[in-house]
Amino acid sequence: MSYSYQPLDLVDFFSAFPTETACEYHLTRMRWPEGMACRKCLKTDFYPRITTRRMYQCRACLHFNSPTAGTIFHKTRTSLQRWFLAIFLIASDKRGYSALLLSKQIGVNYATAWAMLQRIRHAMAKRDAQYQLSESVEMDELFIGAPTEGRKRGRGTDKTPVLVAVSFIKGKRGTEYIGFARLQAVAQVDTATVVQFAKTAIKTGSMVRTDGLSVYPALEKHGFVHDPRVIKERRAHTILPHVHTFISNLRAFVMGTYHGLGEKHLQQYLDEFCYRFNRRRNHDELFDRLLRACLEKEEMPFSVLTA
């Protein structure tokens, strides 16, 4: 038996999770729909919960089990209620949440809110990394960072380059619809980097449409069908409409919520935007989906977040 994602609005959220016990029960039911299994012997029979700790002792092997072990919640000093509310707010807001706003909304200090956001973003990235784009894909690059006075814009700039891939679906009468997306911040846009990104993000055999930049033809040698559309006098958004629509939305997200991003944690913000974009058609299920992603992400100490 598998867990089914449940739609949830704000009223439903507070009704479903009025206590810490309710949050723990939901977490356990999501991880083990048929009952929590002992991490050592896999049996499902436990003594009653230890009152002072979030622990259950297995009756068979006496091993102590925590329902949060192996997740981003393990050994957290923040209540599950606050974690659940943070996940709900982050999942519900299309613009994205800053650490400052989150700290005010859930009643924790800035450092705690920042660490929670980073852990959730890592969970988003791990979840999306399980999937690849397929069939028809547009690929391009953009550059993110604070403008440098007197320096060149676009390719050749000193901003951080980001590779973008967006799948699209061909409908009736030649109409095309945007599918899913992947993003990767890179050190430079060269052939080796582009090929490595394509191998990671796109299924071999897919058709990849590009603007004909010299770094893209090598895709043909690695199992992709390359469809170059040289821009010349044409505008880029007319030959790569899907990827440029996505880039426009990404720029609005970056500038509207975070007012520009630093290079150090740029990938985590990109992962957040991509995760939410890829699930835009399941908006009312985003809390459950994001909570599931957090349960599948391994424990992550603070030192890893700041590395």
Short mmCIF file of C-alpha atoms in Angstrom, two decimals:
data_model
loop_
_atom_site.label_atom_id
_atom_site.label_comp_id
_atom_site.label_asym_id
_atom_site.label_seq_id
_atom_site.Cartn_x
_atom_site.Cartn_y
_atom_site.Cartn_z
CA MET A 1 0.00 0.00 0.00
CA SER A 2 1.38 3.44 -0.95
CA TYR A 3 0.58 6.87 0.44
CA SER A 4 -1.73 9.11 -1.64
CA TYR A 5 -1.05 12.84 -1.75
CA GLN A 6 -3.81 14.90 -0.16
CA PRO A 7 -4.96 18.40 -1.22
CA LEU A 8 -4.66 20.91 1.62
CA ASP A 9 -5.63 24.55 2.09
CA LEU A 10 -4.82 26.80 5.07
CA VAL A 11 -7.95 25.91 7.04
CA ASP A 12 -7.37 22.20 6.43
CA PHE A 13 -3.75 22.58 7.55
CA PHE A 14 -4.54 23.95 11.00
CA SER A 15 -7.33 21.42 11.43
CA ALA A 16 -5.04 18.52 10.49
CA PHE A 17 -2.03 19.52 12.63
CA PRO A 18 -3.25 21.07 15.89
CA THR A 19 -0.59 19.32 18.01
CA GLU A 20 2.93 17.92 17.84
CA THR A 21 1.46 14.44 18.17
CA ALA A 22 -0.70 14.95 15.08
CA CYS A 23 2.37 16.04 13.08
CA GLU A 24 4.37 13.01 14.21
CA TYR A 25 1.49 10.68 13.35
CA HIS A 26 1.16 12.14 9.84
CA LEU A 27 4.93 11.91 9.28
CA THR A 28 4.98 8.28 10.39
CA ARG A 29 1.96 7.34 8.27
CA MET A 30 3.52 8.97 5.21
CA ARG A 31 6.84 7.13 5.64
CA TRP A 32 5.29 3.77 6.54
CA PRO A 33 1.69 3.45 5.27
CA GLU A 34 1.58 -0.13 6.60
CA GLY A 35 3.21 0.72 9.94
CA MET A 36 6.67 1.88 11.04
CA ALA A 37 9.37 -0.74 10.58
CA CYS A 38 12.37 -1.19 12.84
CA ARG A 39 15.53 0.07 11.14
CA LYS A 40 17.46 -2.93 12.49
CA CYS A 41 15.17 -5.98 12.18
CA LEU A 42 12.30 -4.57 10.06
CA LYS A 43 9.66 -5.78 12.52
CA THR A 44 6.66 -3.51 13.12
CA ASP A 45 5.91 -4.20 16.80
CA PHE A 46 7.01 -1.49 19.24
CA TYR A 47 6.63 -0.56 22.88
CA PRO A 48 4.68 2.68 23.52
CA ARG A 49 6.49 5.90 22.64
CA ILE A 50 9.06 7.14 25.13
CA THR A 51 7.52 10.22 26.72
CA THR A 52 10.69 12.31 26.97
CA ARG A 53 12.03 11.59 23.47
CA ARG A 54 10.67 10.93 19.99
CA MET A 55 11.67 7.26 20.23
CA TYR A 56 10.04 3.83 19.96
CA GLN A 57 11.72 0.63 21.18
CA CYS A 58 11.31 -2.47 19.05
CA ARG A 59 9.81 -5.38 20.99
CA ALA A 60 11.76 -7.92 18.92
CA CYS A 61 15.34 -6.62 18.96
CA LEU A 62 15.03 -3.78 21.52
CA HIS A 63 16.52 -1.29 19.05
CA PHE A 64 15.43 2.32 19.58
CA ASN A 65 13.82 3.90 16.51
CA SER A 66 13.03 7.51 15.76
CA PRO A 67 10.44 8.28 13.05
CA THR A 68 12.54 11.26 11.97
CA ALA A 69 15.84 9.33 11.56
CA GLY A 70 17.22 9.69 8.05
CA THR A 71 15.21 12.84 7.35
CA ILE A 72 15.95 16.57 7.57
CA PHE A 73 13.94 16.66 10.84
CA HIS A 74 16.16 14.30 12.81
CA LYS A 75 17.52 15.75 16.08
CA THR A 76 15.98 19.11 15.26
CA ARG A 77 15.28 21.43 18.19
CA THR A 78 12.46 23.06 16.25
CA SER A 79 9.02 21.53 16.74
CA LEU A 80 7.48 19.49 13.95
CA GLN A 81 4.55 21.92 14.00
CA ARG A 82 6.85 24.77 13.01
CA TRP A 83 8.55 22.57 10.42
CA PHE A 84 5.20 21.60 8.92
CA LEU A 85 4.05 25.22 8.84
CA ALA A 86 7.32 26.25 7.15
CA ILE A 87 6.86 23.56 4.50
CA PHE A 88 3.25 24.59 3.94
CA LEU A 89 4.16 28.27 3.52
CA ILE A 90 7.09 27.53 1.20
CA ALA A 91 5.00 25.14 -0.89
CA SER A 92 2.01 27.49 -1.11
CA ASP A 93 3.74 30.72 -2.12
CA LYS A 94 4.66 30.81 -5.82
CA ARG A 95 7.10 33.67 -5.25
CA GLY A 96 9.24 31.79 -2.74
CA TYR A 97 10.00 32.60 0.89
CA SER A 98 12.98 34.51 2.21
CA ALA A 99 14.55 33.42 5.51
CA LEU A 100 13.67 36.76 7.09
CA LEU A 101 9.98 36.44 6.25
CA LEU A 102 9.88 32.80 7.30
CA SER A 103 11.48 33.60 10.68
CA LYS A 104 8.71 36.12 11.38
CA GLN A 105 5.90 33.84 10.21
CA ILE A 106 6.81 30.74 12.23
CA GLY A 107 8.41 32.42 15.25
CA VAL A 108 12.06 31.32 15.03
CA ASN A 109 15.26 33.33 14.74
CA TYR A 110 16.79 34.17 11.37
CA ALA A 111 19.58 31.57 11.57
CA THR A 112 17.09 28.79 12.27
CA ALA A 113 14.79 29.89 9.46
CA TRP A 114 17.74 30.08 7.04
CA ALA A 115 18.91 26.57 7.97
CA MET A 116 15.37 25.20 7.60
CA LEU A 117 15.04 26.76 4.14
CA GLN A 118 18.39 25.36 3.03
CA ARG A 119 17.48 21.85 4.18
CA ILE A 120 14.13 22.05 2.40
CA ARG A 121 15.82 23.26 -0.79
CA HIS A 122 18.29 20.38 -0.64
CA ALA A 123 15.31 18.02 -0.38
CA MET A 124 13.72 19.68 -3.41
CA ALA A 125 16.93 19.23 -5.41
CA LYS A 126 17.27 15.57 -4.50
CA ARG A 127 13.67 14.89 -5.48
CA ASP A 128 13.99 16.57 -8.89
CA ALA A 129 17.31 14.83 -9.55
CA GLN A 130 15.39 11.54 -9.73
CA TYR A 131 13.79 12.59 -13.02
CA GLN A 132 15.07 13.49 -16.48
CA LEU A 133 13.51 15.59 -19.20
CA SER A 134 12.54 13.63 -22.31
CA GLU A 135 11.43 13.70 -25.94
CA SER A 136 11.57 17.40 -26.94
CA VAL A 137 13.70 19.91 -25.01
CA GLU A 138 14.86 23.50 -25.47
CA MET A 139 18.24 24.42 -24.00
CA ASP A 140 19.85 27.80 -23.41
CA GLU A 141 21.78 29.72 -20.79
CA LEU A 142 21.33 32.86 -18.71
CA PHE A 143 23.56 34.86 -16.41
CA ILE A 144 22.70 35.78 -12.84
CA GLY A 145 24.42 38.21 -10.51
CA ALA A 146 24.81 41.84 -9.59
CA PRO A 147 25.67 44.01 -12.61
CA THR A 148 29.26 45.20 -12.87
CA GLU A 149 29.59 48.76 -14.10
CA GLY A 150 31.17 49.03 -17.52
CA ARG A 151 31.31 45.28 -18.08
CA LYS A 152 29.76 43.30 -20.94
CA ARG A 153 26.24 41.88 -20.65
CA GLY A 154 25.18 38.35 -21.67
CA ARG A 155 27.80 35.86 -22.90
CA GLY A 156 31.21 37.09 -21.82
CA THR A 157 29.92 38.71 -18.64
CA ASP A 158 31.41 38.03 -15.20
CA LYS A 159 28.03 36.98 -13.81
CA THR A 160 27.34 33.34 -12.93
CA PRO A 161 26.20 31.30 -15.95
CA VAL A 162 23.19 29.02 -15.51
CA LEU A 163 22.29 26.26 -17.98
CA VAL A 164 18.55 25.90 -18.60
CA ALA A 165 16.65 22.97 -20.12
CA VAL A 166 12.87 23.00 -20.62
CA SER A 167 10.88 20.14 -22.09
CA PHE A 168 7.85 20.77 -24.25
CA ILE A 169 4.96 18.70 -25.53
CA LYS A 170 3.62 18.87 -29.05
CA GLY A 171 -0.16 19.06 -29.14
CA LYS A 172 -2.72 19.12 -31.89
CA ARG A 173 -2.22 21.38 -34.92
CA GLY A 174 1.43 21.93 -34.08
CA THR A 175 0.77 23.65 -30.73
CA GLU A 176 3.54 23.23 -28.15
CA TYR A 177 3.16 23.26 -24.36
CA ILE A 178 5.82 23.73 -21.68
CA GLY A 179 6.56 20.60 -19.65
CA PHE A 180 9.25 20.40 -17.00
CA ALA A 181 12.56 22.16 -16.39
CA ARG A 182 16.08 21.69 -14.98
CA LEU A 183 18.63 24.32 -13.96
CA GLN A 184 22.35 24.15 -13.22
CA ALA A 185 24.70 26.94 -12.16
CA VAL A 186 28.11 26.33 -13.78
CA ALA A 187 31.58 27.86 -13.80
CA GLN A 188 31.58 28.39 -17.56
CA VAL A 189 29.56 27.57 -20.67
CA ASP A 190 31.76 25.23 -22.70
CA THR A 191 31.19 22.00 -24.59
CA ALA A 192 32.17 19.66 -21.76
CA THR A 193 29.92 21.43 -19.27
CA VAL A 194 26.94 21.50 -21.63
CA VAL A 195 27.29 17.80 -22.47
CA GLN A 196 27.58 16.83 -18.80
CA PHE A 197 24.47 18.84 -17.92
CA ALA A 198 22.54 17.29 -20.81
CA LYS A 199 23.50 13.76 -19.76
CA THR A 200 22.31 14.46 -16.21
CA ALA A 201 19.11 16.35 -17.00
CA ILE A 202 17.88 14.90 -20.31
CA LYS A 203 17.20 11.35 -21.44
CA THR A 204 19.44 10.07 -24.20
CA GLY A 205 17.71 10.10 -27.57
CA SER A 206 15.72 13.25 -26.86
CA MET A 207 15.59 16.09 -29.36
CA VAL A 208 17.39 19.18 -28.04
CA ARG A 209 16.59 22.52 -29.68
CA THR A 210 19.22 25.27 -29.20
CA ASP A 211 20.21 28.64 -30.64
CA GLY A 212 23.13 27.09 -32.52
CA LEU A 213 25.95 28.27 -30.19
CA SER A 214 29.16 26.37 -30.91
CA VAL A 215 29.04 24.44 -27.61
CA TYR A 216 25.83 22.59 -28.54
CA PRO A 217 26.60 20.54 -31.70
CA ALA A 218 28.62 18.08 -29.58
CA LEU A 219 25.31 16.82 -28.18
CA GLU A 220 24.90 14.77 -31.39
CA LYS A 221 27.93 12.68 -30.42
CA HIS A 222 26.41 11.77 -27.07
CA GLY A 223 23.08 10.30 -28.12
CA PHE A 224 20.94 13.43 -28.49
CA VAL A 225 19.21 14.74 -31.61
CA HIS A 226 20.38 18.34 -31.99
CA ASP A 227 18.07 20.89 -33.63
CA PRO A 228 20.03 24.17 -33.98
CA ARG A 229 17.98 27.32 -34.63
CA VAL A 230 20.47 30.08 -35.45
CA ILE A 231 19.15 33.45 -34.25
CA LYS A 232 20.79 35.97 -36.62
CA GLU A 233 18.26 38.81 -37.03
CA ARG A 234 15.47 36.93 -35.26
CA ARG A 235 14.72 37.43 -31.59
CA ALA A 236 15.77 34.58 -29.30
CA HIS A 237 12.31 34.20 -27.73
CA THR A 238 10.77 33.46 -31.13
CA ILE A 239 12.99 30.45 -31.85
CA LEU A 240 13.24 29.20 -28.24
CA PRO A 241 9.88 30.33 -26.84
CA HIS A 242 9.55 27.80 -24.01
CA VAL A 243 12.96 28.22 -22.44
CA HIS A 244 12.69 32.03 -22.66
CA THR A 245 9.26 32.04 -21.03
CA PHE A 246 10.75 29.99 -18.22
CA ILE A 247 13.76 32.31 -17.94
CA SER A 248 11.47 35.35 -17.69
CA ASN A 249 9.61 33.73 -14.80
CA LEU A 250 12.90 32.81 -13.14
CA ARG A 251 14.20 36.38 -13.36
CA ALA A 252 10.99 37.69 -11.77
CA PHE A 253 11.40 35.13 -8.96
CA VAL A 254 15.04 36.10 -8.34
CA MET A 255 14.50 39.84 -8.37
CA GLY A 256 11.05 39.89 -6.77
CA THR A 257 11.75 37.65 -3.79
CA TYR A 258 15.50 37.74 -3.26
CA HIS A 259 16.53 40.97 -5.06
CA GLY A 260 19.48 39.26 -6.72
CA LEU A 261 21.36 36.18 -5.54
CA GLY A 262 24.88 35.55 -4.35
CA GLU A 263 26.93 32.87 -6.06
CA LYS A 264 27.56 30.67 -3.00
CA HIS A 265 24.01 29.36 -2.53
CA LEU A 266 22.66 30.16 -5.99
CA GLN A 267 22.02 26.51 -6.90
CA GLN A 268 19.73 26.00 -3.90
CA TYR A 269 17.52 28.93 -4.98
CA LEU A 270 17.44 27.58 -8.54
CA ASP A 271 16.41 24.17 -7.22
CA GLU A 272 13.57 25.76 -5.24
CA PHE A 273 12.19 27.56 -8.28
CA CYS A 274 12.53 24.50 -10.50
CA TYR A 275 10.86 22.19 -7.98
CA ARG A 276 7.84 24.47 -7.64
CA PHE A 277 7.61 25.06 -11.40
CA ASN A 278 7.66 21.33 -12.14
CA ARG A 279 4.68 20.79 -9.82
CA ARG A 280 2.64 23.84 -10.81
CA ARG A 281 -0.26 21.64 -11.92
CA ASN A 282 -0.42 19.97 -8.48
CA HIS A 283 -0.47 23.14 -6.41
CA ASP A 284 -3.06 21.94 -3.88
CA GLU A 285 -0.92 18.84 -3.18
CA LEU A 286 2.38 20.69 -2.80
CA PHE A 287 2.53 20.45 1.01
CA ASP A 288 2.28 16.66 0.97
CA ARG A 289 4.65 16.38 -1.98
CA LEU A 290 7.26 18.62 -0.36
CA LEU A 291 6.92 16.86 2.99
CA ARG A 292 7.56 13.55 1.21
CA ALA A 293 10.69 15.03 -0.38
CA CYS A 294 11.90 16.14 3.07
CA LEU A 295 11.36 12.63 4.44
CA GLU A 296 13.53 11.18 1.68
CA LYS A 297 16.41 13.59 2.28
CA GLU A 298 19.13 12.36 4.60
CA GLU A 299 20.14 14.10 7.82
CA MET A 300 22.12 17.27 7.14
CA PRO A 301 24.23 19.00 9.84
CA PHE A 302 24.54 22.79 9.85
CA SER A 303 28.21 22.56 8.84
CA VAL A 304 27.20 21.05 5.50
CA LEU A 305 24.74 23.88 4.82
CA THR A 306 27.38 26.57 5.31
CA ALA A 307 30.20 24.81 3.45
#
